Amino acid sequence: MIHTLSHRQQGLLLTAGGALIISPDALLIKLIGLPDADILVWRGLLTALGFIAIVAARHGHGFLDAYRRCGWTGIGVAVLFSFSTFGFVLGNQYTKGGNVLMILAGAPLIAALLSRLFLKEYLPRRTWLAIWLCLLGTSLIVLDDAGAGSWIGNGFALLAATALAANFTLCRTRPGIDMSPMLTLSG
């Protein structure tokens, strides 16, 4: 069935499915009640194992070649994804999960700004409008919860969003290369 959908429809389906799968993630981080370092270690280890299984299933005997094709750009992808995970976990430890998810939702808009800055891409007026409106809305939500610990958590969430956006932008510098194998190294 998925092969009868357009690329746009497949992307929307994958995005919606991914959002549904990850939505309880912030709650689970709070419920686990482990120290920050323990959560980061276990999350990294389980993420790496999951992605290794996916890479092996997708690439079979070309498993190692999938990593080689990524080159140094892939190392940057792994580092940025690590920062994103670090910011997400610690953000959830120090502020409300809703704040973290709202700030993280701004990653595509930050990516648009980074693409403008580093890739010299043109941003249409509607993108600038979306950036400013989302910045205003996120600011209102974040300012409503202005405790000392919240600022630290919001800062970590902003780190996660910025690292994720930088990752999107970096991946766009090598459009023909699948960078997903490098996520196994980001744990």
Short mmCIF file of N, CA and C in Angstrom, two decimals:
data_model
loop_
_atom_site.label_atom_id
_atom_site.label_comp_id
_atom_site.label_asym_id
_atom_site.label_seq_id
_atom_site.Cartn_x
_atom_site.Cartn_y
_atom_site.Cartn_z
N MET A 1 0.81 -1.19 0.00
CA MET A 1 0.00 0.00 0.00
C MET A 1 0.86 1.26 0.00
N ILE A 2 1.95 1.26 0.75
CA ILE A 2 2.76 2.47 0.86
C ILE A 2 3.39 2.86 -0.48
N HIS A 3 3.59 1.88 -1.37
CA HIS A 3 4.20 2.18 -2.67
C HIS A 3 3.24 2.89 -3.61
N THR A 4 1.94 2.87 -3.32
CA THR A 4 0.97 3.57 -4.15
C THR A 4 0.83 5.03 -3.74
N LEU A 5 1.43 5.42 -2.63
CA LEU A 5 1.37 6.80 -2.17
C LEU A 5 2.47 7.63 -2.83
N SER A 6 2.20 8.92 -3.02
CA SER A 6 3.24 9.81 -3.55
C SER A 6 4.32 10.00 -2.49
N HIS A 7 5.46 10.55 -2.91
CA HIS A 7 6.55 10.80 -1.95
C HIS A 7 6.08 11.75 -0.85
N ARG A 8 5.29 12.73 -1.22
CA ARG A 8 4.76 13.69 -0.23
C ARG A 8 3.86 12.97 0.77
N GLN A 9 2.97 12.11 0.28
CA GLN A 9 2.07 11.36 1.18
C GLN A 9 2.86 10.41 2.07
N GLN A 10 3.89 9.76 1.51
CA GLN A 10 4.73 8.88 2.33
C GLN A 10 5.43 9.67 3.42
N GLY A 11 5.93 10.86 3.07
CA GLY A 11 6.59 11.71 4.06
C GLY A 11 5.65 12.13 5.17
N LEU A 12 4.43 12.51 4.79
CA LEU A 12 3.44 12.90 5.81
C LEU A 12 3.09 11.72 6.71
N LEU A 13 2.95 10.55 6.13
CA LEU A 13 2.63 9.35 6.91
C LEU A 13 3.76 9.01 7.87
N LEU A 14 4.99 9.05 7.38
CA LEU A 14 6.14 8.77 8.25
C LEU A 14 6.29 9.81 9.35
N THR A 15 6.05 11.08 9.02
CA THR A 15 6.15 12.15 10.02
C THR A 15 5.10 11.98 11.10
N ALA A 16 3.86 11.74 10.68
CA ALA A 16 2.78 11.55 11.66
C ALA A 16 3.03 10.31 12.51
N GLY A 17 3.47 9.23 11.88
CA GLY A 17 3.77 8.01 12.63
C GLY A 17 4.90 8.21 13.61
N GLY A 18 5.94 8.91 13.17
CA GLY A 18 7.07 9.21 14.06
C GLY A 18 6.65 10.06 15.24
N ALA A 19 5.79 11.05 14.99
CA ALA A 19 5.31 11.91 16.08
C ALA A 19 4.50 11.11 17.09
N LEU A 20 3.68 10.19 16.60
CA LEU A 20 2.89 9.35 17.52
C LEU A 20 3.78 8.43 18.35
N ILE A 21 4.81 7.91 17.73
CA ILE A 21 5.71 6.99 18.45
C ILE A 21 6.53 7.73 19.50
N ILE A 22 6.99 8.92 19.15
CA ILE A 22 7.89 9.63 20.07
C ILE A 22 7.14 10.50 21.09
N SER A 23 5.85 10.74 20.89
CA SER A 23 5.12 11.66 21.78
C SER A 23 5.17 11.26 23.26
N PRO A 24 5.13 9.99 23.63
CA PRO A 24 5.23 9.69 25.06
C PRO A 24 6.67 9.72 25.59
N ASP A 25 7.63 10.00 24.73
CA ASP A 25 9.04 9.97 25.11
C ASP A 25 9.35 10.92 26.27
N ALA A 26 8.85 12.14 26.20
CA ALA A 26 9.11 13.12 27.27
C ALA A 26 8.53 12.63 28.59
N LEU A 27 7.35 12.07 28.55
CA LEU A 27 6.72 11.54 29.76
C LEU A 27 7.53 10.37 30.33
N LEU A 28 7.98 9.48 29.47
CA LEU A 28 8.76 8.33 29.93
C LEU A 28 10.06 8.75 30.60
N ILE A 29 10.70 9.78 30.07
CA ILE A 29 11.94 10.27 30.68
C ILE A 29 11.69 10.73 32.11
N LYS A 30 10.56 11.42 32.32
CA LYS A 30 10.24 11.89 33.67
C LYS A 30 9.83 10.74 34.58
N LEU A 31 9.09 9.77 34.05
CA LEU A 31 8.60 8.66 34.88
C LEU A 31 9.70 7.70 35.30
N ILE A 32 10.72 7.55 34.49
CA ILE A 32 11.79 6.60 34.80
C ILE A 32 12.48 6.97 36.10
N GLY A 33 12.72 8.25 36.30
CA GLY A 33 13.30 8.70 37.56
C GLY A 33 14.75 8.33 37.78
N LEU A 34 15.49 8.04 36.73
CA LEU A 34 16.92 7.73 36.84
C LEU A 34 17.74 9.02 36.76
N PRO A 35 18.97 8.97 37.22
CA PRO A 35 19.86 10.13 37.04
C PRO A 35 20.08 10.41 35.54
N ASP A 36 20.42 11.66 35.25
CA ASP A 36 20.60 12.09 33.86
C ASP A 36 21.56 11.19 33.09
N ALA A 37 22.71 10.90 33.67
CA ALA A 37 23.72 10.10 32.98
C ALA A 37 23.20 8.71 32.64
N ASP A 38 22.45 8.10 33.56
CA ASP A 38 21.91 6.76 33.30
C ASP A 38 20.93 6.77 32.13
N ILE A 39 20.07 7.77 32.10
CA ILE A 39 19.11 7.88 31.00
C ILE A 39 19.84 8.06 29.68
N LEU A 40 20.85 8.93 29.67
CA LEU A 40 21.60 9.17 28.44
C LEU A 40 22.32 7.91 27.96
N VAL A 41 22.91 7.16 28.88
CA VAL A 41 23.61 5.93 28.49
C VAL A 41 22.64 4.91 27.92
N TRP A 42 21.55 4.66 28.62
CA TRP A 42 20.59 3.66 28.15
C TRP A 42 19.91 4.08 26.86
N ARG A 43 19.55 5.35 26.76
CA ARG A 43 18.91 5.83 25.54
C ARG A 43 19.88 5.71 24.36
N GLY A 44 21.13 6.08 24.58
CA GLY A 44 22.13 5.97 23.52
C GLY A 44 22.38 4.54 23.10
N LEU A 45 22.50 3.65 24.07
CA LEU A 45 22.75 2.24 23.77
C LEU A 45 21.58 1.61 23.01
N LEU A 46 20.37 1.85 23.49
CA LEU A 46 19.20 1.27 22.83
C LEU A 46 18.97 1.88 21.44
N THR A 47 19.23 3.18 21.31
CA THR A 47 19.12 3.81 20.00
C THR A 47 20.13 3.20 19.03
N ALA A 48 21.36 3.04 19.49
CA ALA A 48 22.40 2.46 18.63
C ALA A 48 22.03 1.04 18.20
N LEU A 49 21.56 0.24 19.13
CA LEU A 49 21.16 -1.14 18.78
C LEU A 49 20.01 -1.15 17.79
N GLY A 50 19.04 -0.29 18.00
CA GLY A 50 17.91 -0.21 17.08
C GLY A 50 18.33 0.21 15.68
N PHE A 51 19.19 1.22 15.60
CA PHE A 51 19.64 1.68 14.28
C PHE A 51 20.56 0.68 13.61
N ILE A 52 21.36 -0.05 14.37
CA ILE A 52 22.19 -1.10 13.77
C ILE A 52 21.30 -2.15 13.12
N ALA A 53 20.23 -2.53 13.78
CA ALA A 53 19.29 -3.51 13.21
C ALA A 53 18.66 -2.96 11.93
N ILE A 54 18.29 -1.68 11.94
CA ILE A 54 17.67 -1.08 10.76
C ILE A 54 18.68 -1.02 9.60
N VAL A 55 19.91 -0.58 9.89
CA VAL A 55 20.94 -0.49 8.85
C VAL A 55 21.24 -1.88 8.28
N ALA A 56 21.33 -2.88 9.13
CA ALA A 56 21.59 -4.24 8.66
C ALA A 56 20.45 -4.75 7.79
N ALA A 57 19.22 -4.46 8.18
CA ALA A 57 18.06 -4.90 7.39
C ALA A 57 18.00 -4.18 6.04
N ARG A 58 18.33 -2.90 6.03
CA ARG A 58 18.24 -2.11 4.80
C ARG A 58 19.39 -2.36 3.84
N HIS A 59 20.59 -2.58 4.38
CA HIS A 59 21.78 -2.63 3.53
C HIS A 59 22.40 -4.02 3.40
N GLY A 60 21.99 -4.96 4.23
CA GLY A 60 22.49 -6.33 4.14
C GLY A 60 24.00 -6.41 4.11
N HIS A 61 24.53 -7.00 3.04
CA HIS A 61 25.99 -7.18 2.91
C HIS A 61 26.72 -5.86 2.69
N GLY A 62 26.01 -4.83 2.28
CA GLY A 62 26.62 -3.51 2.08
C GLY A 62 26.61 -2.67 3.34
N PHE A 63 26.45 -3.34 4.47
CA PHE A 63 26.36 -2.70 5.79
C PHE A 63 27.50 -1.70 6.03
N LEU A 64 28.74 -2.12 5.88
CA LEU A 64 29.89 -1.24 6.14
C LEU A 64 30.03 -0.15 5.09
N ASP A 65 29.67 -0.46 3.85
CA ASP A 65 29.74 0.56 2.79
C ASP A 65 28.77 1.70 3.08
N ALA A 66 27.65 1.39 3.71
CA ALA A 66 26.68 2.44 4.05
C ALA A 66 27.32 3.47 4.98
N TYR A 67 28.18 3.02 5.88
CA TYR A 67 28.89 3.93 6.79
C TYR A 67 29.98 4.70 6.05
N ARG A 68 30.72 4.02 5.18
CA ARG A 68 31.82 4.67 4.46
C ARG A 68 31.32 5.79 3.56
N ARG A 69 30.17 5.59 2.94
CA ARG A 69 29.62 6.60 2.03
C ARG A 69 29.35 7.93 2.75
N CYS A 70 29.08 7.87 4.03
CA CYS A 70 28.74 9.08 4.79
C CYS A 70 29.95 10.00 4.98
N GLY A 71 31.14 9.44 5.06
CA GLY A 71 32.36 10.23 5.19
C GLY A 71 32.37 11.10 6.45
N TRP A 72 33.15 12.18 6.37
CA TRP A 72 33.28 13.09 7.51
C TRP A 72 31.98 13.82 7.81
N THR A 73 31.18 14.04 6.78
CA THR A 73 29.87 14.66 7.01
C THR A 73 29.05 13.79 7.94
N GLY A 74 29.16 12.49 7.77
CA GLY A 74 28.44 11.56 8.65
C GLY A 74 28.88 11.66 10.09
N ILE A 75 30.16 11.91 10.32
CA ILE A 75 30.65 12.10 11.69
C ILE A 75 29.98 13.33 12.30
N GLY A 76 29.88 14.39 11.51
CA GLY A 76 29.18 15.60 11.97
C GLY A 76 27.73 15.31 12.30
N VAL A 77 27.07 14.49 11.47
CA VAL A 77 25.68 14.09 11.71
C VAL A 77 25.58 13.36 13.05
N ALA A 78 26.49 12.44 13.30
CA ALA A 78 26.47 11.68 14.56
C ALA A 78 26.67 12.60 15.76
N VAL A 79 27.61 13.53 15.66
CA VAL A 79 27.87 14.46 16.77
C VAL A 79 26.66 15.35 17.03
N LEU A 80 26.08 15.88 15.96
CA LEU A 80 24.91 16.76 16.13
C LEU A 80 23.72 16.00 16.71
N PHE A 81 23.52 14.76 16.27
CA PHE A 81 22.42 13.97 16.83
C PHE A 81 22.66 13.67 18.30
N SER A 82 23.92 13.48 18.68
CA SER A 82 24.26 13.28 20.09
C SER A 82 23.89 14.51 20.92
N PHE A 83 24.23 15.70 20.41
CA PHE A 83 23.87 16.93 21.11
C PHE A 83 22.35 17.08 21.21
N SER A 84 21.65 16.69 20.15
CA SER A 84 20.19 16.76 20.17
C SER A 84 19.61 15.85 21.24
N THR A 85 20.11 14.64 21.32
CA THR A 85 19.65 13.70 22.35
C THR A 85 19.97 14.21 23.74
N PHE A 86 21.18 14.70 23.92
CA PHE A 86 21.62 15.26 25.20
C PHE A 86 20.68 16.40 25.63
N GLY A 87 20.41 17.33 24.71
CA GLY A 87 19.52 18.45 25.02
C GLY A 87 18.10 18.01 25.31
N PHE A 88 17.61 17.03 24.57
CA PHE A 88 16.24 16.55 24.76
C PHE A 88 16.08 15.89 26.13
N VAL A 89 16.99 15.01 26.48
CA VAL A 89 16.89 14.30 27.76
C VAL A 89 17.04 15.28 28.93
N LEU A 90 18.07 16.12 28.89
CA LEU A 90 18.28 17.05 29.99
C LEU A 90 17.21 18.13 30.04
N GLY A 91 16.71 18.54 28.89
CA GLY A 91 15.60 19.49 28.87
C GLY A 91 14.39 18.93 29.59
N ASN A 92 14.10 17.67 29.35
CA ASN A 92 12.96 17.02 30.02
C ASN A 92 13.19 16.82 31.51
N GLN A 93 14.43 16.76 31.92
CA GLN A 93 14.74 16.61 33.34
C GLN A 93 14.56 17.93 34.10
N TYR A 94 14.71 19.07 33.41
CA TYR A 94 14.74 20.36 34.10
C TYR A 94 13.55 21.28 33.80
N THR A 95 12.70 20.92 32.88
CA THR A 95 11.52 21.74 32.62
C THR A 95 10.37 20.84 32.18
N LYS A 96 9.24 21.44 31.91
CA LYS A 96 8.06 20.68 31.51
C LYS A 96 8.28 20.05 30.13
N GLY A 97 7.76 18.84 29.98
CA GLY A 97 7.88 18.14 28.70
C GLY A 97 7.24 18.92 27.56
N GLY A 98 6.14 19.61 27.86
CA GLY A 98 5.47 20.42 26.83
C GLY A 98 6.37 21.53 26.31
N ASN A 99 7.11 22.15 27.22
CA ASN A 99 8.06 23.20 26.79
C ASN A 99 9.10 22.62 25.84
N VAL A 100 9.64 21.47 26.22
CA VAL A 100 10.68 20.84 25.40
C VAL A 100 10.13 20.51 24.01
N LEU A 101 8.94 19.93 23.97
CA LEU A 101 8.37 19.55 22.68
C LEU A 101 8.02 20.77 21.83
N MET A 102 7.55 21.85 22.47
CA MET A 102 7.24 23.07 21.71
C MET A 102 8.52 23.68 21.13
N ILE A 103 9.56 23.74 21.94
CA ILE A 103 10.83 24.29 21.45
C ILE A 103 11.40 23.39 20.36
N LEU A 104 11.33 22.09 20.55
CA LEU A 104 11.85 21.14 19.57
C LEU A 104 11.07 21.21 18.25
N ALA A 105 9.80 21.55 18.34
CA ALA A 105 8.98 21.68 17.12
C ALA A 105 9.48 22.82 16.23
N GLY A 106 10.26 23.72 16.78
CA GLY A 106 10.82 24.81 15.99
C GLY A 106 12.05 24.43 15.19
N ALA A 107 12.51 23.20 15.32
CA ALA A 107 13.73 22.77 14.62
C ALA A 107 13.67 22.99 13.10
N PRO A 108 12.56 22.68 12.42
CA PRO A 108 12.53 22.93 10.97
C PRO A 108 12.68 24.41 10.62
N LEU A 109 12.17 25.28 11.49
CA LEU A 109 12.30 26.71 11.22
C LEU A 109 13.74 27.18 11.47
N ILE A 110 14.36 26.63 12.50
CA ILE A 110 15.78 26.93 12.73
C ILE A 110 16.61 26.40 11.55
N ALA A 111 16.22 25.23 11.04
CA ALA A 111 16.92 24.66 9.88
C ALA A 111 16.79 25.58 8.66
N ALA A 112 15.62 26.20 8.50
CA ALA A 112 15.43 27.15 7.40
C ALA A 112 16.39 28.33 7.55
N LEU A 113 16.53 28.83 8.78
CA LEU A 113 17.47 29.94 9.02
C LEU A 113 18.91 29.51 8.76
N LEU A 114 19.27 28.31 9.20
CA LEU A 114 20.63 27.81 8.96
C LEU A 114 20.88 27.59 7.47
N SER A 115 19.86 27.13 6.74
CA SER A 115 20.00 26.94 5.30
C SER A 115 20.19 28.29 4.60
N ARG A 116 19.51 29.29 5.10
CA ARG A 116 19.68 30.64 4.55
C ARG A 116 21.10 31.14 4.81
N LEU A 117 21.57 30.92 6.04
CA LEU A 117 22.87 31.42 6.45
C LEU A 117 24.03 30.67 5.80
N PHE A 118 23.99 29.34 5.81
CA PHE A 118 25.12 28.55 5.34
C PHE A 118 25.00 28.05 3.90
N LEU A 119 23.79 27.75 3.46
CA LEU A 119 23.61 27.24 2.10
C LEU A 119 23.15 28.31 1.13
N LYS A 120 22.96 29.52 1.65
CA LYS A 120 22.55 30.69 0.85
C LYS A 120 21.23 30.46 0.13
N GLU A 121 20.31 29.75 0.77
CA GLU A 121 19.00 29.49 0.17
C GLU A 121 18.07 30.68 0.39
N TYR A 122 17.22 30.89 -0.58
CA TYR A 122 16.21 31.94 -0.48
C TYR A 122 15.06 31.45 0.38
N LEU A 123 14.60 32.29 1.31
CA LEU A 123 13.43 31.94 2.12
C LEU A 123 12.27 32.82 1.69
N PRO A 124 11.16 32.20 1.28
CA PRO A 124 10.00 33.00 0.90
C PRO A 124 9.42 33.75 2.10
N ARG A 125 8.65 34.76 1.81
CA ARG A 125 8.04 35.59 2.85
C ARG A 125 7.21 34.76 3.82
N ARG A 126 6.50 33.75 3.32
CA ARG A 126 5.66 32.93 4.21
C ARG A 126 6.51 32.15 5.22
N THR A 127 7.72 31.78 4.83
CA THR A 127 8.62 31.10 5.77
C THR A 127 9.07 32.06 6.86
N TRP A 128 9.43 33.28 6.48
CA TRP A 128 9.81 34.28 7.48
C TRP A 128 8.65 34.55 8.43
N LEU A 129 7.44 34.64 7.89
CA LEU A 129 6.26 34.86 8.72
C LEU A 129 6.06 33.70 9.70
N ALA A 130 6.21 32.47 9.20
CA ALA A 130 6.07 31.29 10.07
C ALA A 130 7.14 31.30 11.17
N ILE A 131 8.35 31.67 10.82
CA ILE A 131 9.43 31.73 11.82
C ILE A 131 9.09 32.72 12.92
N TRP A 132 8.66 33.92 12.54
CA TRP A 132 8.36 34.95 13.55
C TRP A 132 7.15 34.58 14.39
N LEU A 133 6.11 34.02 13.78
CA LEU A 133 4.92 33.62 14.55
C LEU A 133 5.24 32.48 15.51
N CYS A 134 6.01 31.51 15.06
CA CYS A 134 6.38 30.40 15.94
C CYS A 134 7.30 30.87 17.07
N LEU A 135 8.19 31.78 16.75
CA LEU A 135 9.07 32.35 17.78
C LEU A 135 8.25 33.08 18.84
N LEU A 136 7.27 33.85 18.40
CA LEU A 136 6.39 34.56 19.34
C LEU A 136 5.60 33.57 20.19
N GLY A 137 4.98 32.58 19.56
CA GLY A 137 4.18 31.59 20.29
C GLY A 137 5.01 30.79 21.28
N THR A 138 6.17 30.34 20.85
CA THR A 138 7.05 29.57 21.74
C THR A 138 7.53 30.44 22.89
N SER A 139 7.84 31.70 22.61
CA SER A 139 8.27 32.61 23.67
C SER A 139 7.20 32.79 24.73
N LEU A 140 5.95 32.92 24.31
CA LEU A 140 4.85 33.07 25.27
C LEU A 140 4.73 31.84 26.16
N ILE A 141 4.86 30.67 25.58
CA ILE A 141 4.76 29.43 26.35
C ILE A 141 5.92 29.30 27.32
N VAL A 142 7.12 29.58 26.85
CA VAL A 142 8.31 29.44 27.67
C VAL A 142 8.33 30.48 28.79
N LEU A 143 7.95 31.71 28.49
CA LEU A 143 7.96 32.78 29.50
C LEU A 143 6.92 32.54 30.59
N ASP A 144 5.88 31.80 30.27
CA ASP A 144 4.84 31.50 31.25
C ASP A 144 5.39 30.63 32.38
N ASP A 145 6.43 29.89 32.10
CA ASP A 145 7.04 28.99 33.08
C ASP A 145 8.48 29.43 33.30
N ALA A 146 8.65 30.53 34.03
CA ALA A 146 9.95 31.20 34.08
C ALA A 146 10.75 30.92 35.35
N GLY A 147 10.61 29.74 35.94
CA GLY A 147 11.41 29.41 37.12
C GLY A 147 12.87 29.18 36.75
N ALA A 148 13.74 29.21 37.76
CA ALA A 148 15.19 29.07 37.52
C ALA A 148 15.53 27.76 36.81
N GLY A 149 14.99 26.65 37.27
CA GLY A 149 15.26 25.36 36.64
C GLY A 149 14.68 25.28 35.24
N SER A 150 13.56 25.96 35.04
CA SER A 150 12.93 25.94 33.72
C SER A 150 13.82 26.58 32.66
N TRP A 151 14.52 27.65 33.02
CA TRP A 151 15.40 28.29 32.06
C TRP A 151 16.51 27.35 31.62
N ILE A 152 17.03 26.58 32.56
CA ILE A 152 18.07 25.60 32.22
C ILE A 152 17.48 24.54 31.28
N GLY A 153 16.31 24.02 31.63
CA GLY A 153 15.65 23.03 30.79
C GLY A 153 15.31 23.56 29.42
N ASN A 154 14.82 24.81 29.37
CA ASN A 154 14.50 25.43 28.08
C ASN A 154 15.77 25.63 27.25
N GLY A 155 16.87 25.95 27.92
CA GLY A 155 18.15 26.08 27.21
C GLY A 155 18.59 24.75 26.61
N PHE A 156 18.42 23.67 27.38
CA PHE A 156 18.76 22.35 26.85
C PHE A 156 17.84 22.00 25.68
N ALA A 157 16.56 22.35 25.78
CA ALA A 157 15.63 22.08 24.69
C ALA A 157 16.02 22.87 23.44
N LEU A 158 16.46 24.11 23.64
CA LEU A 158 16.92 24.91 22.50
C LEU A 158 18.18 24.31 21.89
N LEU A 159 19.06 23.78 22.73
CA LEU A 159 20.24 23.05 22.22
C LEU A 159 19.79 21.88 21.35
N ALA A 160 18.80 21.12 21.83
CA ALA A 160 18.30 19.97 21.07
C ALA A 160 17.73 20.41 19.73
N ALA A 161 16.92 21.47 19.74
CA ALA A 161 16.30 21.95 18.50
C ALA A 161 17.35 22.48 17.53
N THR A 162 18.32 23.22 18.03
CA THR A 162 19.36 23.78 17.17
C THR A 162 20.26 22.69 16.60
N ALA A 163 20.62 21.71 17.42
CA ALA A 163 21.44 20.60 16.93
C ALA A 163 20.69 19.78 15.88
N LEU A 164 19.39 19.57 16.11
CA LEU A 164 18.59 18.84 15.14
C LEU A 164 18.50 19.62 13.83
N ALA A 165 18.29 20.93 13.94
CA ALA A 165 18.22 21.78 12.75
C ALA A 165 19.56 21.79 12.00
N ALA A 166 20.65 21.88 12.73
CA ALA A 166 21.97 21.85 12.10
C ALA A 166 22.19 20.50 11.41
N ASN A 167 21.67 19.44 12.02
CA ASN A 167 21.77 18.11 11.43
C ASN A 167 21.01 18.06 10.10
N PHE A 168 19.79 18.60 10.09
CA PHE A 168 19.01 18.65 8.84
C PHE A 168 19.81 19.39 7.76
N THR A 169 20.36 20.53 8.14
CA THR A 169 21.10 21.36 7.19
C THR A 169 22.35 20.65 6.69
N LEU A 170 23.08 20.02 7.60
CA LEU A 170 24.29 19.29 7.22
C LEU A 170 23.96 18.14 6.27
N CYS A 171 22.89 17.42 6.54
CA CYS A 171 22.49 16.31 5.65
C CYS A 171 22.17 16.83 4.25
N ARG A 172 21.66 18.04 4.16
CA ARG A 172 21.31 18.59 2.85
C ARG A 172 22.53 18.94 2.01
N THR A 173 23.71 18.97 2.63
CA THR A 173 24.92 19.24 1.84
C THR A 173 25.34 18.01 1.04
N ARG A 174 24.80 16.84 1.38
CA ARG A 174 25.10 15.58 0.66
C ARG A 174 23.78 14.89 0.32
N PRO A 175 22.99 15.47 -0.59
CA PRO A 175 21.63 14.98 -0.82
C PRO A 175 21.51 13.55 -1.33
N GLY A 176 22.50 13.03 -1.99
CA GLY A 176 22.40 11.67 -2.53
C GLY A 176 22.86 10.59 -1.57
N ILE A 177 23.27 10.97 -0.37
CA ILE A 177 23.84 10.01 0.59
C ILE A 177 22.88 9.82 1.76
N ASP A 178 22.61 8.56 2.08
CA ASP A 178 21.78 8.22 3.23
C ASP A 178 22.63 8.33 4.49
N MET A 179 22.34 9.32 5.32
CA MET A 179 23.12 9.55 6.54
C MET A 179 22.58 8.79 7.75
N SER A 180 21.46 8.11 7.61
CA SER A 180 20.86 7.44 8.76
C SER A 180 21.76 6.40 9.43
N PRO A 181 22.66 5.71 8.70
CA PRO A 181 23.54 4.77 9.41
C PRO A 181 24.38 5.43 10.51
N MET A 182 24.69 6.71 10.34
CA MET A 182 25.54 7.39 11.32
C MET A 182 24.83 7.60 12.65
N LEU A 183 23.53 7.47 12.67
CA LEU A 183 22.80 7.62 13.93
C LEU A 183 23.16 6.53 14.92
N THR A 184 23.70 5.42 14.42
CA THR A 184 24.15 4.37 15.35
C THR A 184 25.35 4.83 16.17
N LEU A 185 26.10 5.78 15.66
CA LEU A 185 27.29 6.27 16.36
C LEU A 185 26.98 7.43 17.31
N SER A 186 25.75 7.87 17.33
CA SER A 186 25.41 9.07 18.09
C SER A 186 25.01 8.77 19.53
N GLY A 187 24.99 7.51 19.92
CA GLY A 187 24.57 7.14 21.27
C GLY A 187 25.53 7.63 22.28
#
